[in-house]
mmCIF file with all atom_site columns, C-alpha atoms in Angstrom:
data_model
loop_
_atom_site.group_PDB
_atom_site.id
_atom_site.type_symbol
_atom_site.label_atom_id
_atom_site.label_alt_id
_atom_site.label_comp_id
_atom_site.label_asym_id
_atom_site.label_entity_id
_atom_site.label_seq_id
_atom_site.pdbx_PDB_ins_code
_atom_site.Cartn_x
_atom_site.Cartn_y
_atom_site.Cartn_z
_atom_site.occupancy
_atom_site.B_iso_or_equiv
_atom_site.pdbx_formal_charge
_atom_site.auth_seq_id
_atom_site.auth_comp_id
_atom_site.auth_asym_id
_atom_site.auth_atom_id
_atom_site.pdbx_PDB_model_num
ATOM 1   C CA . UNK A 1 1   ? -10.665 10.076  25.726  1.00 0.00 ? 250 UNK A CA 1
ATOM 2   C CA . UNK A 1 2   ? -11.112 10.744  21.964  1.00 0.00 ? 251 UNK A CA 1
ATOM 3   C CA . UNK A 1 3   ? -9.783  14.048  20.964  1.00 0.00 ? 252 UNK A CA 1
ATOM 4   C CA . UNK A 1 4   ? -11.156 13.875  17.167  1.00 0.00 ? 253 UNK A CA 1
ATOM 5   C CA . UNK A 1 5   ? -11.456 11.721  14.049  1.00 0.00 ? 254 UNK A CA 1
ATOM 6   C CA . UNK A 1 6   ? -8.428  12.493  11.520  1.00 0.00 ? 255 UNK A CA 1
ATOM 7   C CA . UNK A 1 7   ? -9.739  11.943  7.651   1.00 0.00 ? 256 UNK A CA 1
ATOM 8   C CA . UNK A 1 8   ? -6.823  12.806  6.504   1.00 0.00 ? 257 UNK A CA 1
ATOM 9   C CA . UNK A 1 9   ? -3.523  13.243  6.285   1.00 0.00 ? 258 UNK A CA 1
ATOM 10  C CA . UNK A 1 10  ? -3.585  16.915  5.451   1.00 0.00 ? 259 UNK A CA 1
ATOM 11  C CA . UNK A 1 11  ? -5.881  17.715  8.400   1.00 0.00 ? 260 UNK A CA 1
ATOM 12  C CA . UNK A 1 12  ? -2.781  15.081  10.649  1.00 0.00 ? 261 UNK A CA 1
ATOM 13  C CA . UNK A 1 13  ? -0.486  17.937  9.044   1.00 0.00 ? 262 UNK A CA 1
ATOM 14  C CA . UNK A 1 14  ? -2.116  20.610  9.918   1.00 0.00 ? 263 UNK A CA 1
ATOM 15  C CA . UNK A 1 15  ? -2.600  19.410  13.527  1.00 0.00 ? 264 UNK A CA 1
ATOM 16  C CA . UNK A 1 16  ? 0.909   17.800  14.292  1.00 0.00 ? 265 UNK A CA 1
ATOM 17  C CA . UNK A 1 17  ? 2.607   20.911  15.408  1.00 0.00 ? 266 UNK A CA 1
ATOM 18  C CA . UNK A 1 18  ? 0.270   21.627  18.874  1.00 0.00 ? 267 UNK A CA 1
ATOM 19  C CA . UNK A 1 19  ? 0.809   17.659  19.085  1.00 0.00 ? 268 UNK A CA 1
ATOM 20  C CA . UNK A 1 20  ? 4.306   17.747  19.165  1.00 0.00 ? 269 UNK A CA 1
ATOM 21  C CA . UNK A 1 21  ? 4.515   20.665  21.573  1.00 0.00 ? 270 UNK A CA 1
ATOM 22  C CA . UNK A 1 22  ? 2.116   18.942  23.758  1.00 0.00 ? 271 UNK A CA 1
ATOM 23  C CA . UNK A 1 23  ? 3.588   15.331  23.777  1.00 0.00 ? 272 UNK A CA 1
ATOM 24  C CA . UNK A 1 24  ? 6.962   15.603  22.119  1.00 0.00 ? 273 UNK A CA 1
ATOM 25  C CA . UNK A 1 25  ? 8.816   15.249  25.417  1.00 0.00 ? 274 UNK A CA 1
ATOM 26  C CA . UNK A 1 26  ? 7.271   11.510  25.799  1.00 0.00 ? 275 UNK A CA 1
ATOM 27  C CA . UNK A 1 27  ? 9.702   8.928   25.704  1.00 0.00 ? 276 UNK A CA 1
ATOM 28  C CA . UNK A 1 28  ? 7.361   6.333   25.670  1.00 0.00 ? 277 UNK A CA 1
ATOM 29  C CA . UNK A 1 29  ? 5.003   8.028   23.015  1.00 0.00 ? 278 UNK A CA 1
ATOM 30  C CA . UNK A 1 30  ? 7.947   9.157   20.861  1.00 0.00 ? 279 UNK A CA 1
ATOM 31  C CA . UNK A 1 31  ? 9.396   5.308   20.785  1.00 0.00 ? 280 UNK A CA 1
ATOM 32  C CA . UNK A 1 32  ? 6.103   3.688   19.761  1.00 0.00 ? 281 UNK A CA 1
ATOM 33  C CA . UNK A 1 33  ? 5.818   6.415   17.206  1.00 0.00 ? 282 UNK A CA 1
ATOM 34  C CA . UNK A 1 34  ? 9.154   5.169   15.489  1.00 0.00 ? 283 UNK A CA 1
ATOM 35  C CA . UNK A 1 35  ? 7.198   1.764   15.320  1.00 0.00 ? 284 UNK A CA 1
ATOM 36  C CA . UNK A 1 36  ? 3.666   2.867   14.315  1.00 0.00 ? 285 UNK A CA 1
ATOM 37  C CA . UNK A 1 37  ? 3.077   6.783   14.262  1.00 0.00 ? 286 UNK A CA 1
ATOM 38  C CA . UNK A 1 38  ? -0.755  5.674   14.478  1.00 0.00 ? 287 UNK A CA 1
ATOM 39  C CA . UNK A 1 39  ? -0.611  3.679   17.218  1.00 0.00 ? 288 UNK A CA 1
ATOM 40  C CA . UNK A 1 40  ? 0.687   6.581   19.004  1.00 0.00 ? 289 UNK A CA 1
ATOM 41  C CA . UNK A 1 41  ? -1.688  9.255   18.175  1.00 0.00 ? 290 UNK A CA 1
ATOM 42  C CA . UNK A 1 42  ? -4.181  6.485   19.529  1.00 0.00 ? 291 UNK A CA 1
ATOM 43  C CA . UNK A 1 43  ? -3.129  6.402   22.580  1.00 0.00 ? 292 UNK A CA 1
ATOM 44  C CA . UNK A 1 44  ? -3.250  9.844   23.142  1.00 0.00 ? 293 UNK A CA 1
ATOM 45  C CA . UNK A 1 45  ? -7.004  9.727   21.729  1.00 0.00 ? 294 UNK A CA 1
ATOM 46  C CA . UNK A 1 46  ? -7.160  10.385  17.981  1.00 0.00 ? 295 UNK A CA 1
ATOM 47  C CA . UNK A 1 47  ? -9.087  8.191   16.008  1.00 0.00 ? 296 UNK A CA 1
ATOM 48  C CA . UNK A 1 48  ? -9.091  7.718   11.851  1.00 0.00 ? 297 UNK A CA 1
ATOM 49  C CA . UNK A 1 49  ? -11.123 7.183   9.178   1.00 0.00 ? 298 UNK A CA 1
ATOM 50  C CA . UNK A 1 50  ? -10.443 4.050   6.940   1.00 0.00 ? 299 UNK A CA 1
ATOM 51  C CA . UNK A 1 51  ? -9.132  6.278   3.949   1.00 0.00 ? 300 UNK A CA 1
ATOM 52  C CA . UNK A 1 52  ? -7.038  8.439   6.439   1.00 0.00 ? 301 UNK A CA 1
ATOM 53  C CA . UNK A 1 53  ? -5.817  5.212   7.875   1.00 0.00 ? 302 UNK A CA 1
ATOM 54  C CA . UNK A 1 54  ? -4.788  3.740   4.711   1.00 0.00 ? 303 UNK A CA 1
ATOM 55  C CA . UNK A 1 55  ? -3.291  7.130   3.392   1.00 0.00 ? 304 UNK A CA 1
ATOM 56  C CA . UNK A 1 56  ? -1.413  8.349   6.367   1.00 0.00 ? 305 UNK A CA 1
ATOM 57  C CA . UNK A 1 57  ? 0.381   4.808   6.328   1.00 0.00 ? 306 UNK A CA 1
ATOM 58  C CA . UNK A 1 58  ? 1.178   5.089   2.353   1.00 0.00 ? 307 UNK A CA 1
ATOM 59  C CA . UNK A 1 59  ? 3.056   8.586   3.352   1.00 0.00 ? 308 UNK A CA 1
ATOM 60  C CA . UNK A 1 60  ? 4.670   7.149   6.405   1.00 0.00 ? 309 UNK A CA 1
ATOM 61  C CA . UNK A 1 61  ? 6.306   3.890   4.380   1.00 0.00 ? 310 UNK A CA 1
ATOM 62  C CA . UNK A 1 62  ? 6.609   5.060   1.062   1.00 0.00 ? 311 UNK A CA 1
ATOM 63  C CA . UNK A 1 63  ? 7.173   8.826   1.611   1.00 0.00 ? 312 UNK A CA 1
ATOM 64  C CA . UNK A 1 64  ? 5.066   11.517  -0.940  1.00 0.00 ? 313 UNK A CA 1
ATOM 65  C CA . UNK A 1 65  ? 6.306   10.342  -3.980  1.00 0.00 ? 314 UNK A CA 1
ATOM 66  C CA . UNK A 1 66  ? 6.319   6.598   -3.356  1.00 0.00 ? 315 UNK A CA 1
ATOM 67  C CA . UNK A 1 67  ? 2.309   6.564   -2.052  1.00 0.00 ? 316 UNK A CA 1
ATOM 68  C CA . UNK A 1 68  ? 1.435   8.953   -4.987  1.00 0.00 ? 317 UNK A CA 1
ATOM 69  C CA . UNK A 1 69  ? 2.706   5.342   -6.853  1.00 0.00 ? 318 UNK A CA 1
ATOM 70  C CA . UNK A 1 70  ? 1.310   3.034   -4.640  1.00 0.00 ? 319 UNK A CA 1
ATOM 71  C CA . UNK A 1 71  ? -1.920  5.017   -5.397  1.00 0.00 ? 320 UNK A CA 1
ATOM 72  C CA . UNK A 1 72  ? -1.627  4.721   -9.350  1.00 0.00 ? 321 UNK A CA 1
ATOM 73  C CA . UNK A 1 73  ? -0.936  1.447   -9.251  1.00 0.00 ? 322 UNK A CA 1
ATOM 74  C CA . UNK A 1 74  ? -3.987  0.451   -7.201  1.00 0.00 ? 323 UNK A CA 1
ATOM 75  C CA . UNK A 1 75  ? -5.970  2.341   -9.807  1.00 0.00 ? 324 UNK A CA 1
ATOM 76  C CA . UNK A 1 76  ? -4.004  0.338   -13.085 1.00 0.00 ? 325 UNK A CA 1
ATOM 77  C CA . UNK A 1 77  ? -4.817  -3.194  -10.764 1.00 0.00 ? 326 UNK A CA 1
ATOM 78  C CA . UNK A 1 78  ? -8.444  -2.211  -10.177 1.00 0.00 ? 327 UNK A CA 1
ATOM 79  C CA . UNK A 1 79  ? -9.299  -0.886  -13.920 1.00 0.00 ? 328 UNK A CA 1
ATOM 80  C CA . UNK A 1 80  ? -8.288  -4.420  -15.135 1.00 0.00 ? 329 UNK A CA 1
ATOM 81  C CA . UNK A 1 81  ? -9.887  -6.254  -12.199 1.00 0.00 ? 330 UNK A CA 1
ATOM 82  C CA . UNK A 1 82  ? -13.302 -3.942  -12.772 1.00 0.00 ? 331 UNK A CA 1
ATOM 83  C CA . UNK A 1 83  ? -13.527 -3.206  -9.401  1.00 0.00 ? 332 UNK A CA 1
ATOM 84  C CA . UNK A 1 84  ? -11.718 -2.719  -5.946  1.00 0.00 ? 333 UNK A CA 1
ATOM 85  C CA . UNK A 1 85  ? -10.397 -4.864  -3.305  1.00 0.00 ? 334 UNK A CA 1
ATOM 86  C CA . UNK A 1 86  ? -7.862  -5.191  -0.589  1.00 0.00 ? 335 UNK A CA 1
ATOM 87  C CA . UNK A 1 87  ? -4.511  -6.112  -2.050  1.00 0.00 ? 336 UNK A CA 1
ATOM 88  C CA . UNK A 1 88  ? -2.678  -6.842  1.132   1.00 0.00 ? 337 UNK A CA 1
ATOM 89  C CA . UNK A 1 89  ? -5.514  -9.840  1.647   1.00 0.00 ? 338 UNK A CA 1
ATOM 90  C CA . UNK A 1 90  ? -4.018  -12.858 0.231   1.00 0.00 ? 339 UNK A CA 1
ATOM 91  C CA . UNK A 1 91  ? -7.217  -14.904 0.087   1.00 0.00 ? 340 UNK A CA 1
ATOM 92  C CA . UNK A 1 92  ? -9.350  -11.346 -1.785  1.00 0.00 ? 341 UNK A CA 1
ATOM 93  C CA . UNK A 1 93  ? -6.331  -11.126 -3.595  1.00 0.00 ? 342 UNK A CA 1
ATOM 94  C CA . UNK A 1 94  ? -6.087  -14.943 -4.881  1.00 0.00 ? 343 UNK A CA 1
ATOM 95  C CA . UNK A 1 95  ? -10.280 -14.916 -5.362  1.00 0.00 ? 344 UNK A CA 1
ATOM 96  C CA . UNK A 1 96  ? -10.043 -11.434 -7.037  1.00 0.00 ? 345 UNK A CA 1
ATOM 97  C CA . UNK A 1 97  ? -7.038  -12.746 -9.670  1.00 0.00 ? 346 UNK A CA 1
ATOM 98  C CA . UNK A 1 98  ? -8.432  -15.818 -10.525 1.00 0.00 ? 347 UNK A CA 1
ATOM 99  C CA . UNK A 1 99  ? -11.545 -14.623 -11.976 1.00 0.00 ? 348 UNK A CA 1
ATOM 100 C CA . UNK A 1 100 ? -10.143 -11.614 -13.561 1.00 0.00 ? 349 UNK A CA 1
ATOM 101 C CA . UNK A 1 101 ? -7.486  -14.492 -15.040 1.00 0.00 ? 350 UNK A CA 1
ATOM 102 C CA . UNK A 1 102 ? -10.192 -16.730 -16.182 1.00 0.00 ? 351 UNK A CA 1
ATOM 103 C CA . UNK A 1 103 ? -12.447 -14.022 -18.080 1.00 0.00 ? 352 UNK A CA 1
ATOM 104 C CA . UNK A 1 104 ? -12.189 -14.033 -21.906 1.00 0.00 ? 353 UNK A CA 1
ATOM 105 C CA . UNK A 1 105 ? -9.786  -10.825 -22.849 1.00 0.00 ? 354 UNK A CA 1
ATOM 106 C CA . UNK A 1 106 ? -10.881 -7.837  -25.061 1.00 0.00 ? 355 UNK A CA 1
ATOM 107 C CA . UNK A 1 107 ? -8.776  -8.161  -29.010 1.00 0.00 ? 356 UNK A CA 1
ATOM 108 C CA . UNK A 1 108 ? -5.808  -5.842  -29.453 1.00 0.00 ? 357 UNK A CA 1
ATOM 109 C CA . UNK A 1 109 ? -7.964  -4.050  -31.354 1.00 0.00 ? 358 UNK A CA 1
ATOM 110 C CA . UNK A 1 110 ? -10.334 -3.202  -28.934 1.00 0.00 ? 359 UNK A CA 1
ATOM 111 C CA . UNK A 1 111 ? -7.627  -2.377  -26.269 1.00 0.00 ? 360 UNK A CA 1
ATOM 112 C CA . UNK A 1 112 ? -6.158  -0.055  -28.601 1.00 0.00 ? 361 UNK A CA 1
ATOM 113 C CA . UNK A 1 113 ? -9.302  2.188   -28.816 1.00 0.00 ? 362 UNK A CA 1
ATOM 114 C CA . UNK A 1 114 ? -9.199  1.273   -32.416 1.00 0.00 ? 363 UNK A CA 1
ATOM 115 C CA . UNK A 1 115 ? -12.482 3.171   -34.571 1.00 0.00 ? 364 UNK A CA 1
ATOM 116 C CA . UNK A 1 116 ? -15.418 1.315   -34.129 1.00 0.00 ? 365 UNK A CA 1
ATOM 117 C CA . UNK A 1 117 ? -15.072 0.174   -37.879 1.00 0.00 ? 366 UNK A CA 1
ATOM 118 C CA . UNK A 1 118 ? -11.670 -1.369  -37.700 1.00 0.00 ? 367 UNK A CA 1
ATOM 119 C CA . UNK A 1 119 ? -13.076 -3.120  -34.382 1.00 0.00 ? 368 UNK A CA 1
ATOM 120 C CA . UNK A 1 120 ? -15.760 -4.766  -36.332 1.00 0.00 ? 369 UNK A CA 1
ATOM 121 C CA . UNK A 1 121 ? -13.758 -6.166  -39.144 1.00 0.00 ? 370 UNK A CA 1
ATOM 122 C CA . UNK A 1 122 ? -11.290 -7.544  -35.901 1.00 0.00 ? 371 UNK A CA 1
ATOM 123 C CA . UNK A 1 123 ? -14.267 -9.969  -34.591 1.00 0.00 ? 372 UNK A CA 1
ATOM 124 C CA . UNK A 1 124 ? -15.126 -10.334 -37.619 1.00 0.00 ? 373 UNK A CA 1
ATOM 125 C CA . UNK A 1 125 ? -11.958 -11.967 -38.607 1.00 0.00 ? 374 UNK A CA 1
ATOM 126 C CA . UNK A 1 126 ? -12.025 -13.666 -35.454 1.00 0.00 ? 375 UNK A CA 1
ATOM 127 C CA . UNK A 1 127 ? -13.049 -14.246 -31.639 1.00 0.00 ? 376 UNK A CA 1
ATOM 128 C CA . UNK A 1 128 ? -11.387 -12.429 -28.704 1.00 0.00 ? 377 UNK A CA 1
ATOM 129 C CA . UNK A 1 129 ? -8.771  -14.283 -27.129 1.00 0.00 ? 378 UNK A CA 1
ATOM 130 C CA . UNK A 1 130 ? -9.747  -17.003 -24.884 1.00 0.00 ? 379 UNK A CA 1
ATOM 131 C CA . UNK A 1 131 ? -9.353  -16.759 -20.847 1.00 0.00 ? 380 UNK A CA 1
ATOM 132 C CA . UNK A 1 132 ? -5.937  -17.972 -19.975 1.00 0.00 ? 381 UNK A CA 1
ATOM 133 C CA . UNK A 1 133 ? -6.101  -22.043 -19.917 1.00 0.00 ? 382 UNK A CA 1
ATOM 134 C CA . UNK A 1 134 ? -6.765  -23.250 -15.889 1.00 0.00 ? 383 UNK A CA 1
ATOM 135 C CA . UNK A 1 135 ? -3.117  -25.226 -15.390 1.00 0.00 ? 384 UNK A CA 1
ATOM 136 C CA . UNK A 1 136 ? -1.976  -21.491 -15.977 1.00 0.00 ? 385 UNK A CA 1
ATOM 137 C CA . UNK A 1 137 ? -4.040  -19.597 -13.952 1.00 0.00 ? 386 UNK A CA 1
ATOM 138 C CA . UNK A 1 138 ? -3.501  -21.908 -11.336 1.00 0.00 ? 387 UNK A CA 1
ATOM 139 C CA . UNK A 1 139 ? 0.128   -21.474 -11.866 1.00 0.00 ? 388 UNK A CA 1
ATOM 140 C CA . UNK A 1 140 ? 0.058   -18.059 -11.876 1.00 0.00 ? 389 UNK A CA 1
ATOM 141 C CA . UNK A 1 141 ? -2.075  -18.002 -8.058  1.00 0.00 ? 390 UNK A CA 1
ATOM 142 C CA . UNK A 1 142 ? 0.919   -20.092 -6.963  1.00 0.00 ? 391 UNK A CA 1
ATOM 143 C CA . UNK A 1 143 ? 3.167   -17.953 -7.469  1.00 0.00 ? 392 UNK A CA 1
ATOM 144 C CA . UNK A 1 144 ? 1.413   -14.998 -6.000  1.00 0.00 ? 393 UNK A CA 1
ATOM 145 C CA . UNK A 1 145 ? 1.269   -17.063 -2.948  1.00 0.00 ? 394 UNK A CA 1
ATOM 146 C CA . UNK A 1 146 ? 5.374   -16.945 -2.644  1.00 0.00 ? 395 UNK A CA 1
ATOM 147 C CA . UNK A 1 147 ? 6.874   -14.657 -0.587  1.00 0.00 ? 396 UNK A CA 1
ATOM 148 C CA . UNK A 1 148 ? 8.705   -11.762 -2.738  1.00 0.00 ? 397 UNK A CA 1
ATOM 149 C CA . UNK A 1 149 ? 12.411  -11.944 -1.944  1.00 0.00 ? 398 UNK A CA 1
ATOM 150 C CA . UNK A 1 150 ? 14.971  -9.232  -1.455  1.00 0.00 ? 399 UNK A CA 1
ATOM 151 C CA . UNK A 1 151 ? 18.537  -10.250 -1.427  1.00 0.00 ? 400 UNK A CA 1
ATOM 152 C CA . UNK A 1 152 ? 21.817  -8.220  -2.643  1.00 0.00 ? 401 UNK A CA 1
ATOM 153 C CA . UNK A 1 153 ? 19.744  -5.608  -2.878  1.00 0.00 ? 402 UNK A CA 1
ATOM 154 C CA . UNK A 1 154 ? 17.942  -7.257  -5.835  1.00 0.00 ? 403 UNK A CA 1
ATOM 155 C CA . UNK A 1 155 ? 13.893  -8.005  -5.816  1.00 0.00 ? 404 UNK A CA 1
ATOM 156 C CA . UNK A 1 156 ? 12.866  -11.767 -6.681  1.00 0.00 ? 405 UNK A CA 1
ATOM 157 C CA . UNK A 1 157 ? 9.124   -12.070 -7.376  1.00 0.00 ? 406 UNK A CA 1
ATOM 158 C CA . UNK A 1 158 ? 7.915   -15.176 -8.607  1.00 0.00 ? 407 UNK A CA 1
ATOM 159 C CA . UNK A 1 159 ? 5.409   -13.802 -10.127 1.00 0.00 ? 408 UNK A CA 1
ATOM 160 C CA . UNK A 1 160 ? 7.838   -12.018 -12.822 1.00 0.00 ? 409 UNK A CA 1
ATOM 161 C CA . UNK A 1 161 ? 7.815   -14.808 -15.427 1.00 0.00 ? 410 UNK A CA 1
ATOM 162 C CA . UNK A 1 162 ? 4.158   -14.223 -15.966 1.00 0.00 ? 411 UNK A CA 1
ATOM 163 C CA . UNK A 1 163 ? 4.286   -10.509 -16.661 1.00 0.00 ? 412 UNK A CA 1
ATOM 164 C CA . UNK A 1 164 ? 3.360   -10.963 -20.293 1.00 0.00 ? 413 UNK A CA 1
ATOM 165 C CA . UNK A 1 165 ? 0.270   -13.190 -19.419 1.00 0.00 ? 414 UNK A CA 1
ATOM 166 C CA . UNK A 1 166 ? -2.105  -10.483 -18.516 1.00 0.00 ? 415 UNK A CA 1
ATOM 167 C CA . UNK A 1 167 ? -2.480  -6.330  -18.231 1.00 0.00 ? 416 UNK A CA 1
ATOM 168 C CA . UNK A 1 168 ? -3.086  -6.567  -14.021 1.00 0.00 ? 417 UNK A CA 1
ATOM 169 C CA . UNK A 1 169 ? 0.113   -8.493  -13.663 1.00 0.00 ? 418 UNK A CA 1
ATOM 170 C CA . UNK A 1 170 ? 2.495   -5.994  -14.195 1.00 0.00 ? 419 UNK A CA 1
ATOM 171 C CA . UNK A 1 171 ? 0.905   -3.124  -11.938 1.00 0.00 ? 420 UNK A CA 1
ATOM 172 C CA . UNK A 1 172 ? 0.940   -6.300  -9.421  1.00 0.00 ? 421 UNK A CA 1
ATOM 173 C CA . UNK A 1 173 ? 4.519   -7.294  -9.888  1.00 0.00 ? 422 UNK A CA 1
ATOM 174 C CA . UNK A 1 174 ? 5.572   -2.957  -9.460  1.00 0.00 ? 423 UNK A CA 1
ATOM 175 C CA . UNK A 1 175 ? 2.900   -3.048  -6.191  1.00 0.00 ? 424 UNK A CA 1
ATOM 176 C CA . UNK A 1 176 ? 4.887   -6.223  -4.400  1.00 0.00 ? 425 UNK A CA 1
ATOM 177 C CA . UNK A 1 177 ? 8.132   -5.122  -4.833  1.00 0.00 ? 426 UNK A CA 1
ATOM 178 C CA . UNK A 1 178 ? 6.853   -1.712  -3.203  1.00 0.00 ? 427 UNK A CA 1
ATOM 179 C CA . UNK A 1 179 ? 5.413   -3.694  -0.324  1.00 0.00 ? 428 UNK A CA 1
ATOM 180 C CA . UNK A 1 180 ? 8.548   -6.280  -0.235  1.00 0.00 ? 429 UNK A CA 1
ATOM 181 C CA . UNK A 1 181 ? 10.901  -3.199  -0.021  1.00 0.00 ? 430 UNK A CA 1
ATOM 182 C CA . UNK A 1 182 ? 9.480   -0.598  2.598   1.00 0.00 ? 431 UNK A CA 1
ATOM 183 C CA . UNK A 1 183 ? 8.551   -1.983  5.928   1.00 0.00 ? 432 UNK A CA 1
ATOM 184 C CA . UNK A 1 184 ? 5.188   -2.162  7.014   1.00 0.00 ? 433 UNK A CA 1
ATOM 185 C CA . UNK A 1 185 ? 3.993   -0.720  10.589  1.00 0.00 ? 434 UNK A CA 1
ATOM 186 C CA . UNK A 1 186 ? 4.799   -2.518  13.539  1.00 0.00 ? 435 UNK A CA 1
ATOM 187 C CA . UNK A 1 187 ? 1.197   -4.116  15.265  1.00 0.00 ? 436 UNK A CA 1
ATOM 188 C CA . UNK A 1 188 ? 0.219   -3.502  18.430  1.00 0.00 ? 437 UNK A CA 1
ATOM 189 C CA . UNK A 1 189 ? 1.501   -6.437  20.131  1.00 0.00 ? 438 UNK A CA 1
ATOM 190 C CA . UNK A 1 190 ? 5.176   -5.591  18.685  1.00 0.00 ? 439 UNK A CA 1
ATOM 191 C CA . UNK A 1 191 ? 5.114   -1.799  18.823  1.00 0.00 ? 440 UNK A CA 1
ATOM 192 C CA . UNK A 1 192 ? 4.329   -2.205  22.536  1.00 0.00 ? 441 UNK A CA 1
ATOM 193 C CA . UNK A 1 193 ? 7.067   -5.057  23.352  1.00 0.00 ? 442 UNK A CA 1
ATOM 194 C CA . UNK A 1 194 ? 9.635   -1.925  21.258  1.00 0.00 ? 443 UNK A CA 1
ATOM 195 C CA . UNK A 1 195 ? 8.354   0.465   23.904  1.00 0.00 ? 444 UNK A CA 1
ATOM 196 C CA . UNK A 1 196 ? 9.522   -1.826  27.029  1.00 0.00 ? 445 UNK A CA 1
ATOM 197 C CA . UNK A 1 197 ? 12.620  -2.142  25.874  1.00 0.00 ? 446 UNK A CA 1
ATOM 198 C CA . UNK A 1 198 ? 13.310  1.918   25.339  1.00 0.00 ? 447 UNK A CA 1
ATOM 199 C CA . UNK A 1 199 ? 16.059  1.906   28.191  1.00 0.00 ? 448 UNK A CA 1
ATOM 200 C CA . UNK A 1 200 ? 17.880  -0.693  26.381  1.00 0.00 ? 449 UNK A CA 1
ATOM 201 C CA . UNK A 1 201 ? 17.858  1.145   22.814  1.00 0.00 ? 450 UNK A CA 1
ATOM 202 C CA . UNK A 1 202 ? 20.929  3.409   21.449  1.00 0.00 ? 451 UNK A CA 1
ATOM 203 C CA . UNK A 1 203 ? 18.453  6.457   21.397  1.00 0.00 ? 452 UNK A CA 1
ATOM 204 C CA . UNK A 1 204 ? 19.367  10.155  23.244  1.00 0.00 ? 453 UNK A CA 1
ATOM 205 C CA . UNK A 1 205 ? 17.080  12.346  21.379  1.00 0.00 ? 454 UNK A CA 1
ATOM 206 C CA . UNK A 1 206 ? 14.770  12.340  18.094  1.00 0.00 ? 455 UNK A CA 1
ATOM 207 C CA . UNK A 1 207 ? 13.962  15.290  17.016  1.00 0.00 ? 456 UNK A CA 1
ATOM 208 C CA . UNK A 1 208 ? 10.768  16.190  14.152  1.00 0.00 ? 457 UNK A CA 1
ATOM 209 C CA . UNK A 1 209 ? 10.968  19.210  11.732  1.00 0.00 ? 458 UNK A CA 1
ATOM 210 C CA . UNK A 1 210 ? 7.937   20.440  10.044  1.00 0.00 ? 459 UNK A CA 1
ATOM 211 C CA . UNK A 1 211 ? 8.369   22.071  6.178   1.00 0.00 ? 460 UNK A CA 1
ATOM 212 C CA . UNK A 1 212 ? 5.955   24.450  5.911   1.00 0.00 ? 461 UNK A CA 1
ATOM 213 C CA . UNK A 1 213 ? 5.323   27.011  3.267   1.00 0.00 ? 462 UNK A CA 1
ATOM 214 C CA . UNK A 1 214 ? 3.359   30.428  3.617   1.00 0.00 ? 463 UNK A CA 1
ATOM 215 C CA . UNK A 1 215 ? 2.214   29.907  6.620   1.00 0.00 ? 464 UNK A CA 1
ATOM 216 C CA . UNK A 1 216 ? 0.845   26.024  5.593   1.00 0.00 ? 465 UNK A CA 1
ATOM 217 C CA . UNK A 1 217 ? 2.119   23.024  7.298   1.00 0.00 ? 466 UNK A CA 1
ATOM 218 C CA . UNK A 1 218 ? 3.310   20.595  4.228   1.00 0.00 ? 467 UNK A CA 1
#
């Protein structure tokens, strides 16, 4: 039974403290919470819009400050792609980058904001600069294809060595190594296998704490 449609997190805030007195005591639903807070909420009949969705799961991986991040650097990615797309879609991703890649980018000048004046004498000196040749775009998709690696504690992207190449790939290389370095949610099939095995895991209690301030749930 659906209890309501969450779009967004604030209104999840606002509502978690009746859910945790009614369904805190759950073993079960507390255990698949640790693996996917929103799979849990479903099962006891909440339902969320895609931008709640996509914004409660921000907060839960990357915590306020981290999503807030996430966030801008969606909007730097975007702004130089002209438009928006799913990031975490290799394929949209790949298609996205290579034509964004293989456009013709605007002169320094122009990027600077410089007076229209100074921008005229700039192409009039000389054309933009060309679209990044093919053997490097197609480079540069390669490496986006590679897995970002996280060893000693130190983030290997091989995407790095083309950071000066182009103004999306640096927001990029800053939105992997988020993604490489905070766990995503467990899916369905996984968070439910976690739940079976609850008996077997070193857990007693978990206990939640709400911050709230004036009387507002934070």
């Amino acid at each position: 039974m659906e209890k309501g449609k969450i779009s967004s997190l604030k209104e999840l805030q606002q509502q978690m403290p009746r859910i945790l007195e009614q369904h805190g005591k759950d073993p079960s639903l507390t255990v698949l919470a640790l693996a996917n807070p929103l799979l849990a909420l479903e099962k006891i009949g909440y339902s969320f819009s895609p931008a709640a969705r996509e914004e409660i799961e921000a907060h839960v991986r990357f915590g306020k400050a981290g999503a807030a991040k996430v966030e801008t650097l969606k909007e730097q990615i975007f702004a130089a792609a002209g438009k928006p797309f799913d990031l975490r879609d290799a394929a949209v991703l790949q298609q996205n980058l290579s034509a964004v890649l293989s456009k013709a980018a605007a002169s320094p000048d122009v990027k600077a904001g410089k007076p229209k004046a100074e921008t005229a004498r700039a192409k009039a000196a000389g054309p933009d600069k060309l679209a990044l040749p093919k053997e490097e775009v197609d480079a540069i998709l390669h490496s986006v294809k590679q897995p970002v690696k996280v060893t000693g504690g130190k983030v290997i992207d091989p995407l790095e060595k083309y950071s000066s190449k182009h103004a999306v790939i640096a927001p990029l290389l800053e939105f992997r190594k988020l993604e490489a370095t905070h766990p995503r949610l467990a899916e369905k099939s996984v968070a439910e296998a976690f739940v079976k095995q609850k008996d077997k895991l070193p857990l007693r209690s978990i206990s939640f704490r709400m911050n709230r301030a004036n009387g507002k749930v934070k």
